[in-house]
Short mmCIF file of C-alpha atoms in Angstrom, two decimals:
data_model
loop_
_atom_site.label_atom_id
_atom_site.label_comp_id
_atom_site.label_asym_id
_atom_site.label_seq_id
_atom_site.Cartn_x
_atom_site.Cartn_y
_atom_site.Cartn_z
CA MET A 253 -62.55 -27.83 -45.94
CA LYS A 254 -63.57 -27.20 -42.43
CA GLU A 255 -60.80 -29.42 -41.29
CA ARG A 256 -58.34 -27.40 -43.24
CA GLU A 257 -59.61 -24.15 -41.79
CA ALA A 258 -59.51 -25.63 -38.32
CA TYR A 259 -55.97 -26.87 -38.91
CA ALA A 260 -54.91 -23.44 -40.25
CA PHE A 261 -56.52 -21.73 -37.27
CA ILE A 262 -54.75 -24.05 -34.84
CA MET A 263 -51.41 -23.56 -36.58
CA LYS A 264 -51.81 -19.77 -36.62
CA HIS A 265 -52.80 -19.73 -32.97
CA ASP A 266 -49.91 -22.09 -32.13
CA GLN A 267 -47.38 -19.82 -33.89
CA LYS A 268 -48.61 -16.80 -31.90
CA ARG A 269 -48.27 -18.80 -28.72
CA ARG A 270 -44.75 -19.93 -29.65
CA ARG A 271 -43.67 -16.35 -30.32
CA HIS A 272 -44.80 -15.31 -26.85
CA VAL A 273 -43.39 -18.20 -24.85
CA PHE A 274 -40.53 -15.96 -23.60
CA PRO A 275 -41.91 -12.48 -24.24
CA ASP A 276 -39.34 -10.60 -22.06
CA SER A 277 -36.21 -12.40 -23.19
CA ASN A 278 -33.78 -10.24 -25.10
CA GLY A 279 -30.64 -11.82 -26.42
CA PHE A 280 -27.09 -10.65 -25.72
CA THR A 281 -26.75 -8.47 -28.76
CA LEU A 282 -23.68 -7.67 -30.79
CA ILE A 283 -23.79 -4.06 -29.57
CA GLU A 284 -23.61 -5.22 -25.95
CA VAL A 285 -20.64 -7.48 -26.76
CA ILE A 286 -18.82 -4.58 -28.43
CA ILE A 287 -19.49 -2.29 -25.44
CA CYS A 288 -18.24 -4.92 -22.96
CA LEU A 289 -15.09 -5.54 -24.99
CA THR A 290 -14.45 -1.79 -25.24
CA ILE A 291 -14.71 -1.39 -21.46
CA LEU A 292 -12.43 -4.39 -20.94
CA MET A 293 -9.84 -2.95 -23.35
CA ILE A 294 -9.87 0.44 -21.59
CA VAL A 295 -9.39 -1.14 -18.16
CA ALA A 296 -6.66 -3.45 -19.46
CA SER A 297 -4.81 -0.57 -21.09
CA LEU A 298 -4.87 1.45 -17.83
CA MET A 299 -3.41 -1.35 -15.69
CA PRO A 300 0.28 -0.72 -16.60
CA LEU A 301 -0.19 2.99 -15.92
CA MET A 302 -1.61 2.26 -12.46
CA ILE A 303 1.24 -0.13 -11.65
CA VAL A 304 3.87 2.46 -12.66
CA SER A 305 2.08 5.14 -10.59
CA ILE A 306 2.02 2.93 -7.50
CA HIS A 307 5.71 2.08 -7.95
CA SER A 308 6.75 5.73 -8.31
CA ALA A 309 4.64 6.73 -5.29
CA HIS A 310 6.38 4.03 -3.24
CA ASN A 311 9.80 5.34 -4.32
CA GLN A 312 8.79 8.89 -3.47
CA ILE A 313 7.67 7.88 0.02
CA GLU A 314 10.94 6.02 0.52
CA ALA A 315 12.92 9.07 -0.62
CA ASN A 316 11.00 11.29 1.82
CA ASN A 317 12.29 9.27 4.79
CA GLU A 318 15.91 10.31 4.15
CA PRO A 319 15.68 14.07 4.87
CA GLN A 320 13.34 13.40 7.79
CA TRP A 321 15.83 10.90 9.25
CA ASP A 322 18.83 13.19 8.75
CA LEU A 323 17.11 16.11 10.45
CA PHE A 324 15.94 13.87 13.30
CA ILE A 325 19.47 12.58 13.91
CA ILE A 326 20.82 16.12 14.28
CA GLN A 327 18.06 17.14 16.70
CA PHE A 328 18.15 13.92 18.68
CA ARG A 329 21.95 13.99 19.00
CA ASN A 330 21.69 17.49 20.50
CA GLU A 331 19.07 16.29 22.99
CA VAL A 332 21.25 13.37 24.13
CA LYS A 333 24.27 15.66 24.33
CA LEU A 334 22.52 18.29 26.46
CA HIS A 335 20.44 16.08 28.75
CA GLU A 336 21.10 13.14 31.03
CA ILE A 337 19.54 9.77 30.20
CA GLN A 338 17.22 8.71 33.04
CA LYS A 339 15.41 5.64 31.74
CA VAL A 340 15.57 3.55 28.58
CA GLU A 341 12.62 1.38 27.57
CA PRO A 342 12.12 -0.29 24.18
CA GLN A 343 9.43 2.21 23.12
CA LYS A 344 10.40 5.18 25.30
CA LEU A 345 13.48 7.20 26.25
CA THR A 346 13.42 9.52 29.25
CA LEU A 347 15.96 12.34 29.67
CA LYS A 348 16.45 14.89 32.44
CA SER A 349 17.53 18.44 31.70
CA THR A 350 19.81 20.52 33.92
CA ASP A 351 16.83 22.60 35.07
CA GLY A 352 14.95 19.48 36.23
CA ASN A 353 12.54 19.03 33.31
CA VAL A 354 11.80 15.47 32.27
CA ILE A 355 11.96 15.03 28.50
CA SER A 356 10.57 11.89 26.93
CA PHE A 357 10.69 10.47 23.43
CA SER A 358 8.07 7.83 22.80
CA LYS A 359 6.22 6.13 19.97
CA TYR A 360 2.67 7.41 19.67
CA GLU A 361 0.67 5.58 16.98
CA THR A 362 2.89 6.04 13.88
CA LEU A 363 4.85 8.98 15.29
CA LEU A 364 7.90 9.55 17.47
CA ARG A 365 6.99 12.42 19.73
CA ARG A 366 8.81 14.51 22.31
CA GLN A 367 7.15 15.65 25.53
CA VAL A 368 8.41 17.83 28.35
CA ASN A 369 7.11 16.93 31.83
CA GLY A 370 4.41 14.77 30.21
CA ALA A 371 2.97 17.66 28.19
CA GLY A 372 3.30 18.68 24.59
CA HIS A 373 3.28 16.88 21.29
CA GLU A 374 6.41 17.68 19.27
CA ILE A 375 6.66 15.30 16.33
CA TYR A 376 10.19 14.16 15.51
CA LEU A 377 9.50 11.27 13.09
CA THR A 378 6.46 10.20 11.09
CA ALA A 379 5.33 7.01 9.33
CA LEU A 380 6.86 4.70 11.95
CA LYS A 381 6.13 1.01 12.15
CA GLY A 382 8.43 0.28 15.07
CA ILE A 383 11.11 1.78 17.29
CA ASN A 384 13.53 0.34 19.80
CA PHE A 385 15.73 2.20 22.28
CA SER A 386 18.50 0.33 24.10
CA ILE A 387 21.66 1.23 25.99
CA SER A 388 24.92 -0.61 26.43
CA ASN A 389 27.89 0.90 28.25
CA GLU A 390 27.83 4.57 27.24
CA MET A 391 26.15 3.93 23.88
CA LEU A 392 22.47 4.67 23.29
CA SER A 393 21.16 2.62 20.35
CA LEU A 394 18.11 3.53 18.33
CA GLU A 395 16.53 1.23 15.74
CA VAL A 396 13.65 2.54 13.64
CA THR A 397 11.44 0.77 11.11
CA PHE A 398 9.37 3.01 8.86
CA SER A 399 5.97 1.97 7.55
CA ASP A 400 7.43 1.29 4.09
CA GLY A 401 9.79 -1.30 5.61
CA THR A 402 12.93 0.88 5.58
CA LYS A 403 15.11 0.26 8.64
CA LYS A 404 17.43 2.85 10.15
CA GLU A 405 19.83 2.54 13.04
CA ALA A 406 21.82 5.11 15.00
CA ARG A 407 24.00 5.11 18.08
CA PHE A 408 24.82 8.01 20.33
CA ILE A 409 27.46 8.48 23.00
CA ASP A 410 26.04 9.23 26.44
CA ASN A 411 28.55 11.84 27.59
CA HIS A 412 26.79 12.40 30.92
CA ALA A 413 27.11 8.74 31.90
CA LYS A 414 30.74 8.64 30.82
CA SER A 415 31.67 11.71 32.86
CA ALA A 416 29.68 10.49 35.88
CA GLY A 417 31.42 7.11 35.76
CA LYS A 418 28.19 5.13 35.34
CA TYR A 419 29.86 2.76 32.88
CA ASN A 420 33.28 1.21 32.67
CA ALA A 421 35.04 3.14 29.90
CA SER A 422 37.40 0.26 29.19
CA ARG A 423 34.42 -1.92 28.18
CA SER A 424 33.02 0.53 25.65
CA PRO A 425 32.42 -1.10 22.29
CA ALA A 426 34.27 -0.07 19.19
CA VAL A 427 31.76 1.91 17.19
CA HIS A 428 31.83 2.83 13.54
CA SER A 429 31.66 6.61 13.18
CA ASP A 430 28.66 6.34 10.85
CA PHE A 431 26.61 4.92 13.70
CA ILE A 432 27.45 7.84 15.94
CA PHE A 433 26.15 10.29 13.37
CA GLY A 434 23.08 8.22 12.62
CA ARG A 435 23.87 6.99 9.14
CA THR A 436 23.22 3.38 8.28
CA PRO A 437 26.46 1.78 7.09
CA ALA A 438 26.45 0.54 3.51
CA HIS A 439 26.64 -3.12 4.51
CA LEU A 440 23.37 -2.78 6.49
CA LYS A 441 21.41 -0.88 3.84
CA PRO A 442 18.90 -2.88 1.81
CA PRO A 443 19.57 -2.84 -1.93
CA THR A 444 17.51 -0.29 -3.81
CA ASN A 445 16.50 -0.48 -7.42
CA ARG A 446 15.48 2.98 -8.55
CA SER A 447 15.45 2.28 -12.29
CA LEU A 448 12.10 1.89 -14.03
#
C-alpha cells in the first residue's frame, strides 16, 4: 500500500510539474487570429483607394503646370522683347534693360527666379527639375523639365540682336509659330491618359 501511495504521490507531483513547465506560454488564440485578419482586411481594402488618390494627385499636379507655363511665357516674352540679351548660360539668362539694369533669370533650387542687379527674388516658375537656355542666330531657346517629368519648350525672337545686326538674318532657322509663343507642338507632347 505504501508503494501505491508513493506512486500516487509521485504521479500527482509529476503532473503539477508538467503543468508548470512553460508557465508563461500563452497560445495564439482564435481571438488574436480574428483580430489580425480583420486588420489585414481593412488595410487590403484601403489599398485601391490610396492608389486612386495618388493617381489623381499626380494628374492635378500635372494640370497645374499648364496655367503656370502659359503665364510664364507671356511674362518672359515681354522681358525678351523689352531687354537686350547679354549672356546665355545653360542655367542662367542675363538681360540688360535700356536704363542699364542687369536682369537675370536663373534656376534656384526648384524655382526659376528673376533678379535685378543681383537683388530680389521674383519667382517665375516652380517645381522645376531642370532648365536649359540656349541661343542660335536670333532665336532664344528655353527647355524646361518640371519635377513631374513634364517637358516644355519655347523659342523667342531676339529683336535687339536682329536690329543690331548681331546675327546673319539669312541664316535664321524656320520656326514653327507655336514655338515662338511658347506652346509645345503636338508632335513633341507626351501622350496623356486622363481616364480613370
